[in-house]
């Protein structure tokens, strides 16, 4: 029998409780957020940066310097003079790659740990952070494959978006703005579908020890069968993302205005050590607060999709809110 209560309400409520209860997962979720946060506007922001710059440089330009292309140009000129080879630059490039590889490993393992911990709590298992971390390590390669597929999907959507946005800039106003806005609106559904599929596939890899391709196939099957539930959950989560972002922005502006107004009224000289101590302390508190809020929001995303996937896999049935509204409207019209 189907539960008349919308599933997304119970999922969001339990995810919020799980996020607050598992604050020890927030640092891991912050690193996992380097891979994916579950936010569509985050994906679109990256896509816009990729359109504004070159495609690959937008993704890797901050990480990989031009050391290796420059070294290749030196090698192509003829026999290598090992004494004049830019060993320092090559060393910097290798260290940068090693650091990048370490952060990728840390992000993937952290993601597996967070998924394992939230899924275990959903199944009423005993918490064991060390065991969850080991599970994340064991799931590294298939999890990395899931994230590579997600990145390829992001690039593909970026190319589609660029194919519309770049020609639209040549149109006359306001048609150019309308086309750009419409393109971004139309890209949100496939963007969220890719993100949710990646979450579900990652859970299958970590929780159920599935291989990469079977996990991806099952995740798509789970989404297509329950697409209305996934859709309404995505809409509510997107609205929550926007609300949280606006709240944090307004709060930061109010705190900043209040703080600097207080400094101006107090008459502290700019050269005063106390002045700079207050500035540094306030900046530190704001940065820590923002990082904590971001980590908590990422944990919340993981909790939402993990709990939803667990319950859908168990076959929990519900009547989507959209269908309930349609039935209510139809019943009201039939009584007239």
Short mmCIF file of C-alpha atoms in Angstrom, two decimals:
data_model
loop_
_atom_site.label_atom_id
_atom_site.label_comp_id
_atom_site.label_asym_id
_atom_site.label_seq_id
_atom_site.Cartn_x
_atom_site.Cartn_y
_atom_site.Cartn_z
CA UNK A 1 0.00 0.00 0.00
CA UNK A 2 1.30 3.43 -0.91
CA UNK A 3 2.01 5.95 1.82
CA UNK A 4 -0.04 9.10 1.13
CA UNK A 5 2.60 11.28 2.77
CA UNK A 6 5.15 12.64 0.25
CA UNK A 7 8.40 10.76 0.61
CA UNK A 8 10.52 13.88 0.18
CA UNK A 9 9.18 15.34 3.45
CA UNK A 10 10.36 12.39 5.51
CA UNK A 11 13.65 12.24 3.59
CA UNK A 12 14.43 15.94 4.04
CA UNK A 13 13.51 15.83 7.71
CA UNK A 14 15.61 12.73 8.42
CA UNK A 15 18.48 14.11 6.33
CA UNK A 16 18.49 17.32 8.36
CA UNK A 17 18.57 15.33 11.60
CA UNK A 18 21.33 13.09 10.27
CA UNK A 19 23.38 16.09 9.13
CA UNK A 20 23.22 17.73 12.55
CA UNK A 21 23.88 14.47 14.38
CA UNK A 22 26.92 13.63 12.25
CA UNK A 23 28.83 16.89 12.50
CA UNK A 24 32.03 14.83 12.60
CA UNK A 25 31.38 14.05 8.92
CA UNK A 26 31.42 17.71 7.91
CA UNK A 27 35.20 17.96 7.32
CA UNK A 28 35.07 14.82 5.16
CA UNK A 29 32.03 16.14 3.31
CA UNK A 30 33.92 19.37 2.60
CA UNK A 31 36.64 17.42 0.78
CA UNK A 32 34.03 15.22 -0.91
CA UNK A 33 32.40 18.42 -2.15
CA UNK A 34 35.44 18.97 -4.36
CA UNK A 35 33.90 16.25 -6.54
CA UNK A 36 30.19 17.02 -6.43
CA UNK A 37 27.81 18.83 -4.11
CA UNK A 38 24.49 17.88 -5.60
CA UNK A 39 23.76 21.48 -6.45
CA UNK A 40 22.62 22.29 -9.96
CA UNK A 41 23.63 25.92 -9.79
CA UNK A 42 27.10 24.80 -8.71
CA UNK A 43 27.33 22.76 -11.91
CA UNK A 44 26.00 25.66 -13.96
CA UNK A 45 28.48 28.04 -12.35
CA UNK A 46 31.30 25.76 -13.44
CA UNK A 47 29.77 25.54 -16.90
CA UNK A 48 29.63 29.33 -17.20
CA UNK A 49 33.28 29.57 -16.20
CA UNK A 50 34.11 26.96 -18.82
CA UNK A 51 32.30 28.97 -21.47
CA UNK A 52 33.97 32.20 -20.41
CA UNK A 53 37.40 30.57 -20.56
CA UNK A 54 38.68 27.60 -22.51
CA UNK A 55 37.08 24.29 -21.65
CA UNK A 56 39.93 22.30 -20.19
CA UNK A 57 41.73 25.27 -18.63
CA UNK A 58 38.59 26.09 -16.67
CA UNK A 59 38.81 22.68 -15.03
CA UNK A 60 42.55 22.15 -14.63
CA UNK A 61 44.18 25.52 -15.21
CA UNK A 62 44.48 26.32 -11.52
CA UNK A 63 46.11 22.98 -10.80
CA UNK A 64 48.47 22.14 -13.65
CA UNK A 65 50.94 24.85 -14.71
CA UNK A 66 52.44 25.14 -18.18
CA UNK A 67 55.54 23.26 -17.09
CA UNK A 68 55.10 20.15 -19.22
CA UNK A 69 54.22 21.95 -22.48
CA UNK A 70 57.26 24.18 -22.02
CA UNK A 71 59.47 21.17 -21.33
CA UNK A 72 58.12 19.46 -24.46
CA UNK A 73 58.98 22.53 -26.54
CA UNK A 74 62.55 22.33 -25.23
CA UNK A 75 62.79 18.62 -26.12
CA UNK A 76 61.42 19.15 -29.66
CA UNK A 77 64.20 21.62 -30.50
CA UNK A 78 66.78 18.85 -30.73
CA UNK A 79 69.08 16.81 -28.50
CA UNK A 80 68.33 17.51 -24.88
CA UNK A 81 70.92 19.52 -22.99
CA UNK A 82 70.38 18.08 -19.55
CA UNK A 83 72.28 20.93 -17.94
CA UNK A 84 69.91 23.58 -19.30
CA UNK A 85 66.71 21.57 -18.80
CA UNK A 86 64.34 23.45 -16.44
CA UNK A 87 64.55 20.90 -13.64
CA UNK A 88 63.11 23.33 -11.14
CA UNK A 89 59.99 23.85 -13.22
CA UNK A 90 59.65 20.12 -13.83
CA UNK A 91 59.95 19.46 -10.11
CA UNK A 92 57.27 22.05 -9.39
CA UNK A 93 55.05 20.41 -12.00
CA UNK A 94 55.55 16.93 -10.53
CA UNK A 95 54.86 18.20 -7.01
CA UNK A 96 51.72 19.93 -8.27
CA UNK A 97 50.52 16.73 -9.92
CA UNK A 98 51.27 14.76 -6.75
CA UNK A 99 49.33 17.28 -4.67
CA UNK A 100 46.44 17.18 -7.13
CA UNK A 101 46.43 13.35 -7.05
CA UNK A 102 46.41 13.42 -3.25
CA UNK A 103 43.40 15.75 -3.13
CA UNK A 104 41.56 13.58 -5.65
CA UNK A 105 42.27 10.51 -3.51
CA UNK A 106 41.21 12.34 -0.34
CA UNK A 107 38.01 13.61 -1.96
CA UNK A 108 37.00 10.19 -3.32
CA UNK A 109 37.75 8.36 -0.05
CA UNK A 110 35.95 11.07 1.94
CA UNK A 111 32.92 10.70 -0.31
CA UNK A 112 32.88 6.95 0.24
CA UNK A 113 33.20 7.45 4.01
CA UNK A 114 30.29 9.90 4.15
CA UNK A 115 28.06 7.65 2.03
CA UNK A 116 28.90 4.59 4.11
CA UNK A 117 28.26 6.41 7.40
CA UNK A 118 24.90 7.88 6.38
CA UNK A 119 23.72 4.61 4.81
CA UNK A 120 24.71 2.69 7.94
CA UNK A 121 22.75 5.10 10.12
CA UNK A 122 19.73 4.69 7.85
CA UNK A 123 19.97 0.92 8.30
CA UNK A 124 20.37 1.32 12.11
CA UNK A 125 23.89 -0.10 12.05
CA UNK A 126 26.46 0.64 14.71
CA UNK A 127 28.59 3.69 13.84
CA UNK A 128 32.22 2.92 13.08
CA UNK A 129 34.04 5.82 11.46
CA UNK A 130 37.25 3.85 11.01
CA UNK A 131 35.38 1.04 9.29
CA UNK A 132 33.57 3.54 7.07
CA UNK A 133 36.92 5.10 6.13
CA UNK A 134 38.29 1.68 5.18
CA UNK A 135 35.20 1.08 3.07
CA UNK A 136 35.84 4.37 1.29
CA UNK A 137 39.43 3.30 0.56
CA UNK A 138 38.28 -0.07 -0.81
CA UNK A 139 35.74 1.68 -3.06
CA UNK A 140 38.24 4.19 -4.44
CA UNK A 141 38.51 3.01 -8.05
CA UNK A 142 34.81 2.48 -8.84
CA UNK A 143 33.98 5.72 -7.01
CA UNK A 144 36.59 7.50 -9.08
CA UNK A 145 34.96 6.04 -12.19
CA UNK A 146 31.56 7.40 -11.10
CA UNK A 147 33.01 10.88 -10.66
CA UNK A 148 34.83 10.72 -14.00
CA UNK A 149 31.54 9.85 -15.69
CA UNK A 150 29.90 12.77 -13.89
CA UNK A 151 32.68 15.09 -15.05
CA UNK A 152 32.22 13.87 -18.63
CA UNK A 153 28.51 14.60 -18.32
CA UNK A 154 29.35 18.09 -17.05
CA UNK A 155 31.63 18.68 -20.02
CA UNK A 156 28.98 17.43 -22.43
CA UNK A 157 26.34 19.73 -20.92
CA UNK A 158 28.88 22.55 -21.00
CA UNK A 159 29.42 22.00 -24.72
CA UNK A 160 25.66 22.01 -25.32
CA UNK A 161 25.31 25.17 -23.28
CA UNK A 162 28.20 26.82 -25.09
CA UNK A 163 26.70 25.87 -28.47
CA UNK A 164 23.64 27.94 -27.53
CA UNK A 165 25.08 30.72 -25.38
CA UNK A 166 28.03 31.77 -27.54
CA UNK A 167 25.98 32.32 -30.75
CA UNK A 168 23.27 34.01 -28.65
CA UNK A 169 25.67 36.78 -27.67
CA UNK A 170 25.55 38.00 -31.28
CA UNK A 171 21.77 38.50 -31.13
CA UNK A 172 20.18 41.84 -30.42
CA UNK A 173 18.96 42.67 -26.93
CA UNK A 174 16.77 41.54 -25.24
CA UNK A 175 16.64 38.39 -27.37
CA UNK A 176 20.20 37.44 -26.41
CA UNK A 177 19.42 37.53 -22.69
CA UNK A 178 16.22 35.55 -23.20
CA UNK A 179 18.04 32.81 -25.12
CA UNK A 180 20.80 32.58 -22.50
CA UNK A 181 18.32 32.39 -19.61
CA UNK A 182 16.23 29.78 -21.45
CA UNK A 183 19.34 27.69 -22.16
CA UNK A 184 20.31 27.67 -18.50
CA UNK A 185 16.77 26.78 -17.43
CA UNK A 186 16.60 23.89 -19.91
CA UNK A 187 19.97 22.53 -18.81
CA UNK A 188 18.91 22.19 -15.14
CA UNK A 189 16.90 18.92 -15.55
CA UNK A 190 19.69 16.93 -17.25
CA UNK A 191 22.19 18.49 -14.85
CA UNK A 192 20.26 17.28 -11.83
CA UNK A 193 19.65 13.91 -13.47
CA UNK A 194 23.41 13.45 -13.92
CA UNK A 195 24.11 14.49 -10.33
CA UNK A 196 21.43 12.26 -8.81
CA UNK A 197 22.52 9.32 -10.96
CA UNK A 198 26.08 9.83 -9.73
CA UNK A 199 24.90 9.88 -6.11
CA UNK A 200 22.85 6.70 -6.55
CA UNK A 201 25.67 4.94 -8.41
CA UNK A 202 28.19 5.97 -5.75
CA UNK A 203 25.93 4.55 -3.06
CA UNK A 204 25.63 1.29 -4.98
CA UNK A 205 29.41 1.06 -5.22
CA UNK A 206 30.03 1.81 -1.54
CA UNK A 207 27.03 0.30 0.18
CA UNK A 208 26.23 -2.72 -2.01
CA UNK A 209 29.74 -3.31 -3.43
CA UNK A 210 28.47 -3.12 -7.00
CA UNK A 211 30.78 -2.69 -9.96
CA UNK A 212 30.85 0.57 -11.87
CA UNK A 213 28.67 -0.18 -14.89
CA UNK A 214 26.02 -2.23 -13.01
CA UNK A 215 25.84 0.55 -10.40
CA UNK A 216 25.30 3.18 -13.09
CA UNK A 217 22.62 1.08 -14.82
CA UNK A 218 20.78 0.47 -11.53
CA UNK A 219 20.96 4.15 -10.64
CA UNK A 220 19.35 5.15 -13.95
CA UNK A 221 16.70 2.46 -13.53
CA UNK A 222 15.97 3.74 -10.02
CA UNK A 223 15.62 7.30 -11.32
CA UNK A 224 13.42 6.41 -14.30
CA UNK A 225 11.04 4.29 -12.20
CA UNK A 226 10.78 6.92 -9.46
CA UNK A 227 11.32 10.04 -11.54
CA UNK A 228 8.44 11.98 -9.98
CA UNK A 229 9.79 11.44 -6.46
CA UNK A 230 13.29 12.41 -7.60
CA UNK A 231 11.89 15.46 -9.40
CA UNK A 232 9.99 16.86 -6.45
CA UNK A 233 12.92 16.16 -4.12
CA UNK A 234 15.24 17.97 -6.53
CA UNK A 235 12.93 20.98 -6.73
CA UNK A 236 12.65 21.30 -2.96
CA UNK A 237 16.40 20.82 -2.55
CA UNK A 238 17.15 23.44 -5.21
CA UNK A 239 14.86 25.93 -3.47
CA UNK A 240 16.56 25.11 -0.17
CA UNK A 241 19.96 25.71 -1.79
CA UNK A 242 18.90 29.12 -3.04
CA UNK A 243 17.35 30.04 0.31
CA UNK A 244 20.46 28.97 2.22
CA UNK A 245 22.74 30.88 -0.14
CA UNK A 246 20.64 34.04 0.15
CA UNK A 247 20.45 33.72 3.93
CA UNK A 248 24.21 33.30 4.29
CA UNK A 249 24.87 36.22 1.94
CA UNK A 250 22.49 38.56 3.77
CA UNK A 251 23.80 37.42 7.15
CA UNK A 252 27.41 38.02 6.11
CA UNK A 253 26.53 41.49 4.79
CA UNK A 254 24.70 42.40 7.99
CA UNK A 255 27.52 41.14 10.19
CA UNK A 256 30.11 42.96 8.09
CA UNK A 257 28.17 46.23 8.11
CA UNK A 258 27.58 45.99 11.86
CA UNK A 259 31.20 45.17 12.61
CA UNK A 260 32.76 47.88 10.47
CA UNK A 261 30.16 50.37 11.64
CA UNK A 262 31.13 49.57 15.21
CA UNK A 263 34.81 50.12 14.37
CA UNK A 264 34.03 53.44 12.73
CA UNK A 265 32.01 54.66 15.70
CA UNK A 266 34.50 53.43 18.27
CA UNK A 267 37.23 55.63 16.81
CA UNK A 268 39.95 52.97 16.59
CA UNK A 269 42.93 54.21 14.65
CA UNK A 270 43.89 52.13 11.63
CA UNK A 271 47.38 51.76 13.02
CA UNK A 272 46.14 50.47 16.37
CA UNK A 273 47.09 46.84 17.12
CA UNK A 274 43.63 46.32 18.62
CA UNK A 275 42.06 47.47 15.34
CA UNK A 276 43.92 44.87 13.30
CA UNK A 277 43.36 42.21 15.95
CA UNK A 278 39.61 42.75 15.68
CA UNK A 279 39.77 42.74 11.87
CA UNK A 280 41.73 39.47 11.76
CA UNK A 281 39.54 37.85 14.44
CA UNK A 282 36.34 38.83 12.65
CA UNK A 283 37.67 37.60 9.30
CA UNK A 284 38.73 34.29 10.86
CA UNK A 285 35.32 33.78 12.46
CA UNK A 286 33.52 34.57 9.19
CA UNK A 287 35.74 32.22 7.18
CA UNK A 288 35.31 29.38 9.68
CA UNK A 289 31.56 29.99 9.77
CA UNK A 290 31.26 29.96 5.99
CA UNK A 291 33.35 26.78 5.69
CA UNK A 292 31.23 25.08 8.37
CA UNK A 293 28.02 26.13 6.61
CA UNK A 294 29.31 24.86 3.27
CA UNK A 295 30.43 21.55 4.80
CA UNK A 296 27.08 21.14 6.54
CA UNK A 297 25.19 21.88 3.31
CA UNK A 298 27.26 19.31 1.41
CA UNK A 299 26.63 16.73 4.14
CA UNK A 300 22.91 17.51 3.88
CA UNK A 301 22.98 16.84 0.12
CA UNK A 302 24.69 13.50 0.64
CA UNK A 303 22.22 12.62 3.39
CA UNK A 304 19.19 13.49 1.24
CA UNK A 305 20.18 11.40 -1.75
CA UNK A 306 21.57 8.53 0.32
CA UNK A 307 18.41 8.21 2.43
CA UNK A 308 16.18 8.56 -0.63
CA UNK A 309 18.12 5.90 -2.55
CA UNK A 310 18.06 3.53 0.43
CA UNK A 311 14.29 3.82 0.78
CA UNK A 312 13.63 3.52 -2.93
CA UNK A 313 15.83 0.43 -3.09
CA UNK A 314 13.79 -1.07 -0.25
CA UNK A 315 10.70 -0.54 -2.38
CA UNK A 316 9.09 2.09 -0.19
CA UNK A 317 6.09 3.40 -2.09
CA UNK A 318 4.59 6.85 -1.88
CA UNK A 319 2.23 9.08 -3.78
CA UNK A 320 4.21 12.00 -5.22
CA UNK A 321 3.01 15.46 -4.26
CA UNK A 322 2.48 16.35 -7.92
CA UNK A 323 0.05 13.45 -8.39
CA UNK A 324 -1.77 14.31 -5.16
CA UNK A 325 -2.23 17.90 -6.32
CA UNK A 326 -3.47 16.68 -9.70
CA UNK A 327 -5.95 14.30 -8.05
CA UNK A 328 -7.17 17.02 -5.71
CA UNK A 329 -7.65 19.46 -8.58
CA UNK A 330 -9.45 16.85 -10.67
CA UNK A 331 -11.75 15.98 -7.75
CA UNK A 332 -12.52 19.65 -7.16
CA UNK A 333 -13.37 20.19 -10.82
CA UNK A 334 -15.54 17.06 -10.98
CA UNK A 335 -17.69 18.29 -8.07
CA UNK A 336 -18.60 21.44 -9.99
#
